[in-house]
mmCIF file with all atom_site columns, C-alpha atoms in Angstrom:
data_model
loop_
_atom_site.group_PDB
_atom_site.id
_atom_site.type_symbol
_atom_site.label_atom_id
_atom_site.label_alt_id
_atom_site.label_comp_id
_atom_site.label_asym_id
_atom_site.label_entity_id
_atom_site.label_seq_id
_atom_site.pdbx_PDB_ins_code
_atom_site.Cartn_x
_atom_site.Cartn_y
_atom_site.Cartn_z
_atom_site.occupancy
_atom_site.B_iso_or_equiv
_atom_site.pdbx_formal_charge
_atom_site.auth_seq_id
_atom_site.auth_comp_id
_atom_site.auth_asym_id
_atom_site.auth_atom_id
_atom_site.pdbx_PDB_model_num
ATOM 1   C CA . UNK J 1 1   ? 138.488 72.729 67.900  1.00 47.00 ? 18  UNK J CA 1
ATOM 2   C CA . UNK J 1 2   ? 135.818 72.057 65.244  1.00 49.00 ? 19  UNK J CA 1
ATOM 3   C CA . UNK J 1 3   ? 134.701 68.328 64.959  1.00 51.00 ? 20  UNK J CA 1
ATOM 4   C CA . UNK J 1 4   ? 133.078 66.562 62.509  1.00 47.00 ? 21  UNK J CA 1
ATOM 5   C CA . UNK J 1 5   ? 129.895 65.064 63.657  1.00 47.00 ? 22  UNK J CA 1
ATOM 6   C CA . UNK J 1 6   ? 131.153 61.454 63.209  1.00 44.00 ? 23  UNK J CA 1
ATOM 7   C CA . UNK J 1 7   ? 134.251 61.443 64.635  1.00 42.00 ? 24  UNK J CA 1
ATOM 8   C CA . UNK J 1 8   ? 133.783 59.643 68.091  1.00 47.00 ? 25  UNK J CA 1
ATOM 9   C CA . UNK J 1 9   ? 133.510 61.528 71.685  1.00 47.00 ? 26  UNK J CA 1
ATOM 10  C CA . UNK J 1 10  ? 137.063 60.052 72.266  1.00 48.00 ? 27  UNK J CA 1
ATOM 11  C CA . UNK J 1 11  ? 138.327 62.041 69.253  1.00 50.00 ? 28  UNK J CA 1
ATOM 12  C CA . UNK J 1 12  ? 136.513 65.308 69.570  1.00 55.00 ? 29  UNK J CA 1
ATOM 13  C CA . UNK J 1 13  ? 137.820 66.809 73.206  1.00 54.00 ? 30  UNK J CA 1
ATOM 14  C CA . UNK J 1 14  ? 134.832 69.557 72.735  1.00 53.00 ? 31  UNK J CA 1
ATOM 15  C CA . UNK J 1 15  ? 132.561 67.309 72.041  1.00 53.00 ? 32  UNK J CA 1
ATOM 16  C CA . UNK J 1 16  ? 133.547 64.452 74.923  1.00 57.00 ? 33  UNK J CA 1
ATOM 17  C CA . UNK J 1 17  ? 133.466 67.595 77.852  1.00 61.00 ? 34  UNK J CA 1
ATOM 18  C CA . UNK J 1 18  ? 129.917 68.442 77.088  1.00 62.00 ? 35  UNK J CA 1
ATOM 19  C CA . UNK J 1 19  ? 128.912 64.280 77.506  1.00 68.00 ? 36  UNK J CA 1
ATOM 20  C CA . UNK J 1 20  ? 130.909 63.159 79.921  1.00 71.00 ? 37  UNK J CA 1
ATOM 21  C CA . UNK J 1 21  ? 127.920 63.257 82.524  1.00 77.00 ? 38  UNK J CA 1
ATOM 22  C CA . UNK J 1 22  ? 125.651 61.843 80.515  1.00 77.00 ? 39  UNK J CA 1
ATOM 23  C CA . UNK J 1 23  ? 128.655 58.544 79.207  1.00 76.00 ? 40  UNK J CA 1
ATOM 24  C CA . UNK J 1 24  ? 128.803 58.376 83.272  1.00 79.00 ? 41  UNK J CA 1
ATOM 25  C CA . UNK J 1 25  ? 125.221 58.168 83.490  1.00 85.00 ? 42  UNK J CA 1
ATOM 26  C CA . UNK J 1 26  ? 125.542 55.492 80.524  1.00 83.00 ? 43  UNK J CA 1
ATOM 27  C CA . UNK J 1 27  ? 128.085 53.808 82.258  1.00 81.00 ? 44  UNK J CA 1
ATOM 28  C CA . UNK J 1 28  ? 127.154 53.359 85.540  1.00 84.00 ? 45  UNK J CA 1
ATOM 29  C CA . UNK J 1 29  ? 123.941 52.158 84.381  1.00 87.00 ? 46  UNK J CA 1
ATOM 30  C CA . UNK J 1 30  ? 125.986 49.291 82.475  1.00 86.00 ? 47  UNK J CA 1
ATOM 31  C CA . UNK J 1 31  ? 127.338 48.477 85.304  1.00 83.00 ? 48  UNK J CA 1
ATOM 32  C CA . UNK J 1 32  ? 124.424 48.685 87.840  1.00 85.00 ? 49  UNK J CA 1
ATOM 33  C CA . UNK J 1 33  ? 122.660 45.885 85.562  1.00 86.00 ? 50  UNK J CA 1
ATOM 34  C CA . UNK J 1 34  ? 125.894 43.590 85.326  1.00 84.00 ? 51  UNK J CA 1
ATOM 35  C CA . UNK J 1 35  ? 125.237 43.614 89.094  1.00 84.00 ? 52  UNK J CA 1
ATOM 36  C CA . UNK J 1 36  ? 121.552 43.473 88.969  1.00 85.00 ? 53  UNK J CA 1
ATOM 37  C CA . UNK J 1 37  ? 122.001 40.239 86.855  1.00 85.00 ? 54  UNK J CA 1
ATOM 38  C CA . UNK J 1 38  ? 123.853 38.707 89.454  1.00 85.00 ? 55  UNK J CA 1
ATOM 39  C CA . UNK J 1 39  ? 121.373 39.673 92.088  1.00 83.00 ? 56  UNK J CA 1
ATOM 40  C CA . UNK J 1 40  ? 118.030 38.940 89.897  1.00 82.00 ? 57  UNK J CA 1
ATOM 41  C CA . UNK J 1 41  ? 119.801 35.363 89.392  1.00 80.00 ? 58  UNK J CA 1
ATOM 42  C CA . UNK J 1 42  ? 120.280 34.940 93.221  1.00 80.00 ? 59  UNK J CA 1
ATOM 43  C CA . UNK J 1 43  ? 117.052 35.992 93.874  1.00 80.00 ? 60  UNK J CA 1
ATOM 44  C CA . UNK J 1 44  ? 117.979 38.213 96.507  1.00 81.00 ? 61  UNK J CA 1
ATOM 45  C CA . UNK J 1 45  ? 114.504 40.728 95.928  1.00 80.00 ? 62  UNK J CA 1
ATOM 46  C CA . UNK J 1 46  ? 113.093 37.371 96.929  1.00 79.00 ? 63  UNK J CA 1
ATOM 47  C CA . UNK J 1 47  ? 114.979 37.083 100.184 1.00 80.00 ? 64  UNK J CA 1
ATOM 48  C CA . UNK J 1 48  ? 114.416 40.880 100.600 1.00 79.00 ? 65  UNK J CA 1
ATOM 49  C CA . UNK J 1 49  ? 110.909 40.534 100.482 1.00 80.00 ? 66  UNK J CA 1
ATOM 50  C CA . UNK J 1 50  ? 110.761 37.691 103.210 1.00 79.00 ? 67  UNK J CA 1
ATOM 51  C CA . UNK J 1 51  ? 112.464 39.025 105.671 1.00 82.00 ? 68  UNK J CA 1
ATOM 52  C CA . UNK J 1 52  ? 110.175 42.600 104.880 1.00 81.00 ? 69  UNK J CA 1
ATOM 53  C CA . UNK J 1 53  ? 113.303 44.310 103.289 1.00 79.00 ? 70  UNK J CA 1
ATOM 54  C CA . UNK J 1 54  ? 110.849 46.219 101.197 1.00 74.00 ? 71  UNK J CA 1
ATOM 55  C CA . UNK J 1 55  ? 112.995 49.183 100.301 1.00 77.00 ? 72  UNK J CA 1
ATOM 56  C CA . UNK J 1 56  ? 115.824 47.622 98.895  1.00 73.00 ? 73  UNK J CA 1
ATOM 57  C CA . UNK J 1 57  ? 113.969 45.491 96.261  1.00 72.00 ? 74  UNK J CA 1
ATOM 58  C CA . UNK J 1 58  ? 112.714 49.164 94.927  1.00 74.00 ? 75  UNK J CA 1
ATOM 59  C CA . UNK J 1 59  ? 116.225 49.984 93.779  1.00 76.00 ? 76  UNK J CA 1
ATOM 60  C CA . UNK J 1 60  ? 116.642 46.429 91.930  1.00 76.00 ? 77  UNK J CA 1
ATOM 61  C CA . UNK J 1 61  ? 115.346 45.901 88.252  1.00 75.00 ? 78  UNK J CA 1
ATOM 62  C CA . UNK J 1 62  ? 112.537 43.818 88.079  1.00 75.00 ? 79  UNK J CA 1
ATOM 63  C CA . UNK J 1 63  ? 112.915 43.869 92.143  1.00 75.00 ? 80  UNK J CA 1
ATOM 64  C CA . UNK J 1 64  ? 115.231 41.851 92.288  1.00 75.00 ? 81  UNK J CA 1
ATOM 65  C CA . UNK J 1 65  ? 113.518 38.189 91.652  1.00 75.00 ? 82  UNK J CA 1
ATOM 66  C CA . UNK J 1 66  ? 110.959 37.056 88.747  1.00 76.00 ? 83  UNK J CA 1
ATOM 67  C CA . UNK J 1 67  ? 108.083 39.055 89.750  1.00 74.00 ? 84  UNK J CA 1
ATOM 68  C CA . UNK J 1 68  ? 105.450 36.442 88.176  1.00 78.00 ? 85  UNK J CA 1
ATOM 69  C CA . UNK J 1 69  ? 105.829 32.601 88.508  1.00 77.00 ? 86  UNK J CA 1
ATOM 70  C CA . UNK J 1 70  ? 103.932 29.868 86.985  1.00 76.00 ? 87  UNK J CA 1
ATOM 71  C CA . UNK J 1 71  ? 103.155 27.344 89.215  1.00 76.00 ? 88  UNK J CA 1
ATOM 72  C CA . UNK J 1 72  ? 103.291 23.271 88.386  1.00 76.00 ? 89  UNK J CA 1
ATOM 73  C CA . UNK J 1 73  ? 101.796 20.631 90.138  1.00 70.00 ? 90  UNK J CA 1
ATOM 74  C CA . UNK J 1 74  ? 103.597 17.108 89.655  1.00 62.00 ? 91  UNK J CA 1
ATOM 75  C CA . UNK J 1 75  ? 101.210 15.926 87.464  1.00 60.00 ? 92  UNK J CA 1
ATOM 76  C CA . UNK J 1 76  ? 100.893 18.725 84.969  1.00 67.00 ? 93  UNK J CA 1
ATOM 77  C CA . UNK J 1 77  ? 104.194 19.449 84.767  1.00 66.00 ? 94  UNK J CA 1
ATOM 78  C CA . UNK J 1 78  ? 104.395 19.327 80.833  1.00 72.00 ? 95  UNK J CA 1
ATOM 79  C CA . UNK J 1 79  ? 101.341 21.533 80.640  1.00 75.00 ? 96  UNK J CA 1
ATOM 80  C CA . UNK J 1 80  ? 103.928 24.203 82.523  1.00 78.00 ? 97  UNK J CA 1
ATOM 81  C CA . UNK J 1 81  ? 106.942 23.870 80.482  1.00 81.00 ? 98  UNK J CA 1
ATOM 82  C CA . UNK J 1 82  ? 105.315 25.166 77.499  1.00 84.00 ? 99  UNK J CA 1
ATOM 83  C CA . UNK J 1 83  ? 103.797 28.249 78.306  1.00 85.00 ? 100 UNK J CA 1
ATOM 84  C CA . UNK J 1 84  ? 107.024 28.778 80.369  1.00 85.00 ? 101 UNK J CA 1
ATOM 85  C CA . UNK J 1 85  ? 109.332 28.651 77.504  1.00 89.00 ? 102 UNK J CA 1
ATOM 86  C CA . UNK J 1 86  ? 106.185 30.257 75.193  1.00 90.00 ? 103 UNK J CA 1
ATOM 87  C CA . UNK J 1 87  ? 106.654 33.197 77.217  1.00 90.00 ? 104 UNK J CA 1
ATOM 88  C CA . UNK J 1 88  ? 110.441 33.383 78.201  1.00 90.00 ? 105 UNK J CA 1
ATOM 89  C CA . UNK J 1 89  ? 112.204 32.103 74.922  1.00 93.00 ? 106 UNK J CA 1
ATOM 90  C CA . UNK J 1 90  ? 110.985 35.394 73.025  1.00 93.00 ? 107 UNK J CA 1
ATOM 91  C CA . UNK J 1 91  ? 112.729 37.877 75.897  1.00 91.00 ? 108 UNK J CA 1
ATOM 92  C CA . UNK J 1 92  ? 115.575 36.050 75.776  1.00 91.00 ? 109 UNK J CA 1
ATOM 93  C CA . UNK J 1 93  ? 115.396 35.990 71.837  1.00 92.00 ? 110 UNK J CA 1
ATOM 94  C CA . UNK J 1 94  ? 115.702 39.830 71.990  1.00 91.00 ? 111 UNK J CA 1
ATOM 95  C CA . UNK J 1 95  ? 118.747 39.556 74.012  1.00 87.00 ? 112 UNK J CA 1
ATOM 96  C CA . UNK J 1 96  ? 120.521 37.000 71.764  1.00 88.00 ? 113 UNK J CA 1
ATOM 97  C CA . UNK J 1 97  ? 119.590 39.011 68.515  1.00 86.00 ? 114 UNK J CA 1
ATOM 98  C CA . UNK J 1 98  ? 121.202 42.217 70.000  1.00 83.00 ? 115 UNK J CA 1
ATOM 99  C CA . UNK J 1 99  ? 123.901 40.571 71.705  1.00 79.00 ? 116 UNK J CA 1
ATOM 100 C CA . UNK J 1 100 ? 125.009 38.703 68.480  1.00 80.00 ? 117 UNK J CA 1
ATOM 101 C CA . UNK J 1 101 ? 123.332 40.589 65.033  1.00 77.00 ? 118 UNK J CA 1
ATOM 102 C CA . UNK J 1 102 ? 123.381 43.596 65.912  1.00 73.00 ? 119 UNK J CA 1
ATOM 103 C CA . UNK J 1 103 ? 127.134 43.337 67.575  1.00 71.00 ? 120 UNK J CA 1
ATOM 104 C CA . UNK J 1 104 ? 128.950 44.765 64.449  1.00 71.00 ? 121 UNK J CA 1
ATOM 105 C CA . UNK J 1 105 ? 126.736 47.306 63.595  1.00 71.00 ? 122 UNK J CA 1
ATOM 106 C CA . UNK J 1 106 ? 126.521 49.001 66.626  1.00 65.00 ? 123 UNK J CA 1
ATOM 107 C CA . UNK J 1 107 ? 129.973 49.290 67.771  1.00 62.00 ? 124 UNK J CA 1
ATOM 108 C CA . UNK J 1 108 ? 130.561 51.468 64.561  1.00 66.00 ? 125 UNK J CA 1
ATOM 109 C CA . UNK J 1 109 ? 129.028 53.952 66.441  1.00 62.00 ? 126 UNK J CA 1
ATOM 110 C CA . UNK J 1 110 ? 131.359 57.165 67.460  1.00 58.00 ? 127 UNK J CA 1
ATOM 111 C CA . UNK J 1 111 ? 131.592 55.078 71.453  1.00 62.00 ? 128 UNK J CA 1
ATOM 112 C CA . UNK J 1 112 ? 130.947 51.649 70.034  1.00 68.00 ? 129 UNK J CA 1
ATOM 113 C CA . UNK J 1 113 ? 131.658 49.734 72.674  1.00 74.00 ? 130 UNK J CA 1
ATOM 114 C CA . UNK J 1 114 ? 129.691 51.630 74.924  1.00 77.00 ? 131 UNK J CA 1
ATOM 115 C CA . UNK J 1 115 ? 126.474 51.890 72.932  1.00 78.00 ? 132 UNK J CA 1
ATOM 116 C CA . UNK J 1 116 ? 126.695 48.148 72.408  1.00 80.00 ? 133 UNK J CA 1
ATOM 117 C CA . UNK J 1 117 ? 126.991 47.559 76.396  1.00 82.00 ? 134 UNK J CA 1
ATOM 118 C CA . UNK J 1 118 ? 124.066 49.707 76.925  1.00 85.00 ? 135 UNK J CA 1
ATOM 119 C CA . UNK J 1 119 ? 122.353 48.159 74.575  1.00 84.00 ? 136 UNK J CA 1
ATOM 120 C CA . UNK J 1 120 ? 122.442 45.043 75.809  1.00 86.00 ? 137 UNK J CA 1
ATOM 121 C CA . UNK J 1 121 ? 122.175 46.331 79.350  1.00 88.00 ? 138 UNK J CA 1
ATOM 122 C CA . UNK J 1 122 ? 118.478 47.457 78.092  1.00 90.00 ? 139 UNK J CA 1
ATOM 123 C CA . UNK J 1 123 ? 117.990 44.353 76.736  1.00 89.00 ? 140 UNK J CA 1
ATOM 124 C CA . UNK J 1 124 ? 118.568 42.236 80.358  1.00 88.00 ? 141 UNK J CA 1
ATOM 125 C CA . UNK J 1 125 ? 117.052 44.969 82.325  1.00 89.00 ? 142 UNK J CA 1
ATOM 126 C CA . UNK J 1 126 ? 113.926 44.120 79.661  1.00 89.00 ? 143 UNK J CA 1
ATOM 127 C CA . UNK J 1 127 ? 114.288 39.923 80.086  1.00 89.00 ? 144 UNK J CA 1
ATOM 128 C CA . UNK J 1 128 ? 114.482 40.862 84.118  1.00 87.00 ? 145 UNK J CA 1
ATOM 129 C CA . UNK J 1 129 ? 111.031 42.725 84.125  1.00 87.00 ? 146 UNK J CA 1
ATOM 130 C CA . UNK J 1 130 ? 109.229 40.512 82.131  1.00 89.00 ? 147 UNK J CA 1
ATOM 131 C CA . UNK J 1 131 ? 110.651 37.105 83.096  1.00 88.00 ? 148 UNK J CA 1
ATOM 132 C CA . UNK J 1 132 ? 108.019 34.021 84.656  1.00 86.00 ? 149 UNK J CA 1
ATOM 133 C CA . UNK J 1 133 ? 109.689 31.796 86.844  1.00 84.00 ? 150 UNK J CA 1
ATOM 134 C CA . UNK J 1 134 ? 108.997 27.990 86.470  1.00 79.00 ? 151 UNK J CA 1
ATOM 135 C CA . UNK J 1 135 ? 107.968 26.845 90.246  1.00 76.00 ? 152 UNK J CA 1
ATOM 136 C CA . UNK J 1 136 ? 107.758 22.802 90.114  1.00 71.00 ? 153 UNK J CA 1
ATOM 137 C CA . UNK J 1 137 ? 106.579 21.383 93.394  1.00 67.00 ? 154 UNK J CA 1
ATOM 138 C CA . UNK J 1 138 ? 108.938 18.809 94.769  1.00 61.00 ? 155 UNK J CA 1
ATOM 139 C CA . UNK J 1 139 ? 111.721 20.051 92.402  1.00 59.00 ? 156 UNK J CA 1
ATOM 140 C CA . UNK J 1 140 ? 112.573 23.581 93.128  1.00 59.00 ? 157 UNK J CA 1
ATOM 141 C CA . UNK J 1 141 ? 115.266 23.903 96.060  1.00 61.00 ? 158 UNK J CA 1
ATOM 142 C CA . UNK J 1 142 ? 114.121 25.614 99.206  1.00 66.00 ? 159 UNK J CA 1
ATOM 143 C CA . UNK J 1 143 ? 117.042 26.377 101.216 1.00 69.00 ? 160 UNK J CA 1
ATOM 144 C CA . UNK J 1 144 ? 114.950 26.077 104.234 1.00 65.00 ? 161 UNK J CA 1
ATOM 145 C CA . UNK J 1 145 ? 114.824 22.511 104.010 1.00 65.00 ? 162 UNK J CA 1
ATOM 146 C CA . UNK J 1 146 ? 118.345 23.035 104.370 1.00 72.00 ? 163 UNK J CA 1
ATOM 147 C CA . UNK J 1 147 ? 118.495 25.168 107.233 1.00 74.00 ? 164 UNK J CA 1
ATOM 148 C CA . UNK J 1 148 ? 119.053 28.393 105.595 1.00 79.00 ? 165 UNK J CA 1
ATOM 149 C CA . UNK J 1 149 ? 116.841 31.201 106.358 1.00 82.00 ? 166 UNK J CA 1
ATOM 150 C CA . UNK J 1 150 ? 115.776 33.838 104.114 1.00 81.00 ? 167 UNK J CA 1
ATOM 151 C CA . UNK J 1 151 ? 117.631 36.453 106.060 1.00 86.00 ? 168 UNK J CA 1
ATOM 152 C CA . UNK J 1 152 ? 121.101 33.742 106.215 1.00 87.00 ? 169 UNK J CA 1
ATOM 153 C CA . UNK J 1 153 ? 120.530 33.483 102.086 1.00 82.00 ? 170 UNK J CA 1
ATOM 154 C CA . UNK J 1 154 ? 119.894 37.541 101.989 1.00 84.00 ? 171 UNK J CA 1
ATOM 155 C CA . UNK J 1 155 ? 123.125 38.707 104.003 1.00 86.00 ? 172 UNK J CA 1
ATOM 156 C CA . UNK J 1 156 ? 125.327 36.238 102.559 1.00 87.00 ? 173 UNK J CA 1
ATOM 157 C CA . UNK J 1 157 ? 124.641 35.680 98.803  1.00 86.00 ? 174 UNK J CA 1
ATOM 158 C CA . UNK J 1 158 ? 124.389 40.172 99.219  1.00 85.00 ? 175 UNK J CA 1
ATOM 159 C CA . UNK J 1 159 ? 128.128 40.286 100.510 1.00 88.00 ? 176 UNK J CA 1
ATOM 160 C CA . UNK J 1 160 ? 129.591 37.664 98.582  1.00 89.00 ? 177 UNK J CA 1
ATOM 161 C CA . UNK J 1 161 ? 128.158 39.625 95.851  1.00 86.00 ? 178 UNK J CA 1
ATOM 162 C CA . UNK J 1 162 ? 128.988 42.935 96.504  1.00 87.00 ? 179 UNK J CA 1
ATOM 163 C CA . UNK J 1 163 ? 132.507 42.062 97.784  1.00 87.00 ? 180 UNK J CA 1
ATOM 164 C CA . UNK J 1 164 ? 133.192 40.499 94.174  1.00 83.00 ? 181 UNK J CA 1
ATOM 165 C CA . UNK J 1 165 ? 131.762 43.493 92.650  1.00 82.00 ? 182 UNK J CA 1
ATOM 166 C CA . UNK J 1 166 ? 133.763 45.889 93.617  1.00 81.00 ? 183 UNK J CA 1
ATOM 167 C CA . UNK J 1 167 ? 136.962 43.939 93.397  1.00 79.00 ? 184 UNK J CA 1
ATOM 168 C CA . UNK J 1 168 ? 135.828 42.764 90.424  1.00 75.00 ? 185 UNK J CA 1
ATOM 169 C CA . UNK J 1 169 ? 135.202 46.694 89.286  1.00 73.00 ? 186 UNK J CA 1
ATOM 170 C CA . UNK J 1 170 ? 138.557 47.647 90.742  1.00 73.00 ? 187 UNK J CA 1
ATOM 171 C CA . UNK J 1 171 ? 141.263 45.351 89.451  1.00 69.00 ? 188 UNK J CA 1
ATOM 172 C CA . UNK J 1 172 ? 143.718 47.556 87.060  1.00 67.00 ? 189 UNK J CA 1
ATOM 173 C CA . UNK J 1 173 ? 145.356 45.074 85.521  1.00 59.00 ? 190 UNK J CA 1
ATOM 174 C CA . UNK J 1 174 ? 144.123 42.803 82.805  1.00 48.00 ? 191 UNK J CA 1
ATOM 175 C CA . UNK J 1 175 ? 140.488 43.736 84.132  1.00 56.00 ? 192 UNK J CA 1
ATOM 176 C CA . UNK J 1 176 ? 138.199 42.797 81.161  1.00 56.00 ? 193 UNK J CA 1
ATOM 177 C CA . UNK J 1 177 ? 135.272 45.200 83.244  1.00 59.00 ? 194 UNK J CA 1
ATOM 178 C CA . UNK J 1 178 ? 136.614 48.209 82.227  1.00 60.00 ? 195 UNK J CA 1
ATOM 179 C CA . UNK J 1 179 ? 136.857 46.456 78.446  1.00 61.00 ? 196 UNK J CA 1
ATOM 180 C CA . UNK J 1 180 ? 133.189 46.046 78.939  1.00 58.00 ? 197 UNK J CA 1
ATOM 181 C CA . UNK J 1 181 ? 132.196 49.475 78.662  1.00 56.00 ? 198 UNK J CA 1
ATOM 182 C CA . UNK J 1 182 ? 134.963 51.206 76.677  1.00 53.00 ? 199 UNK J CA 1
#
């Protein structure tokens, strides 16, 4: 069957035989952020590196936790807040421009929905690397104080994670995942 070159993959069975590894390379990389996300915003690369679960925090982006941290001391704390926000509020400008400007123009690509979702899957994966956490002394929560360890924080916050994942990945009905990336 001869396609045009702007009809979409969808429309074009030649055309969506010859991509399909590459839209599951596309789309399983959507999806591996949405999970890194989760993860980075858990901090579980932190945990990982703790308890000397080196390995692991190579397959995360950005590792898995902020990888550089600014560092407050009660006193200065205003002299933090500004190069925090300085550096952070132009990464997640990039984000918010793509995720809302550029919204309508890229879903009128052939697999809209899919370039916008890796897109903006770029665009995290981007604010992940580059991110500075703000570490205030006396204000940031250590769950040791608490009596959680590292490893306790690690194993459960990982499950909990995972479990809700994957059922989150595998509900048929109604599931607004699979609307994500198609």
């Amino acid at each position: 069957q001869n396609c045009s070159r702007i009809e979409p993959f969808a429309a074009c069975p030649a055309m969506l035989g010859f991509a399909q590894p590459f839209l599951w390379l596309v789309d399983l990389y959507i999806s591996f952020l949405l999970l890194a996300v989760v993860l980075f915003s858990a901090k579980v690369g932190q945990d990982a590196l703790e308890i000397g679960f080196h390995r692991t925090r190579s397959f995360l982006p950005a590792q898995g936790h902020p990888n550089q941290v600014l560092v407050c001391d009660d006193q200065i704390i205003f002299q933090c807040i500004l190069p925090y926000f300085a550096w952070n509020l132009p990464l997640a400008a990039i984000f918010i421009v793509q995720h809302s400007v550029l919204k309508r123009p890229l879903q009128r690509f052939g697999s809209g929905r899919r370039v916008y979702s890796f897109t903006s899957a770029l665009c995290l994966h981007l604010f992940m690397a580059f991110y500075k956490d703000l570490d205030v002394e006396g204000l940031s929560l250590d769950l040791a104080h608490l009596g959680i360890s590292s490893w306790r924080h690690f194993s459960a916050s990982s499950a909990v994670i995972l479990v809700s994942f994957v059922a989150f990945a595998a509900h048929r009905n109604g599931s607004w995942f699979r609307a994500i990336l198609f």
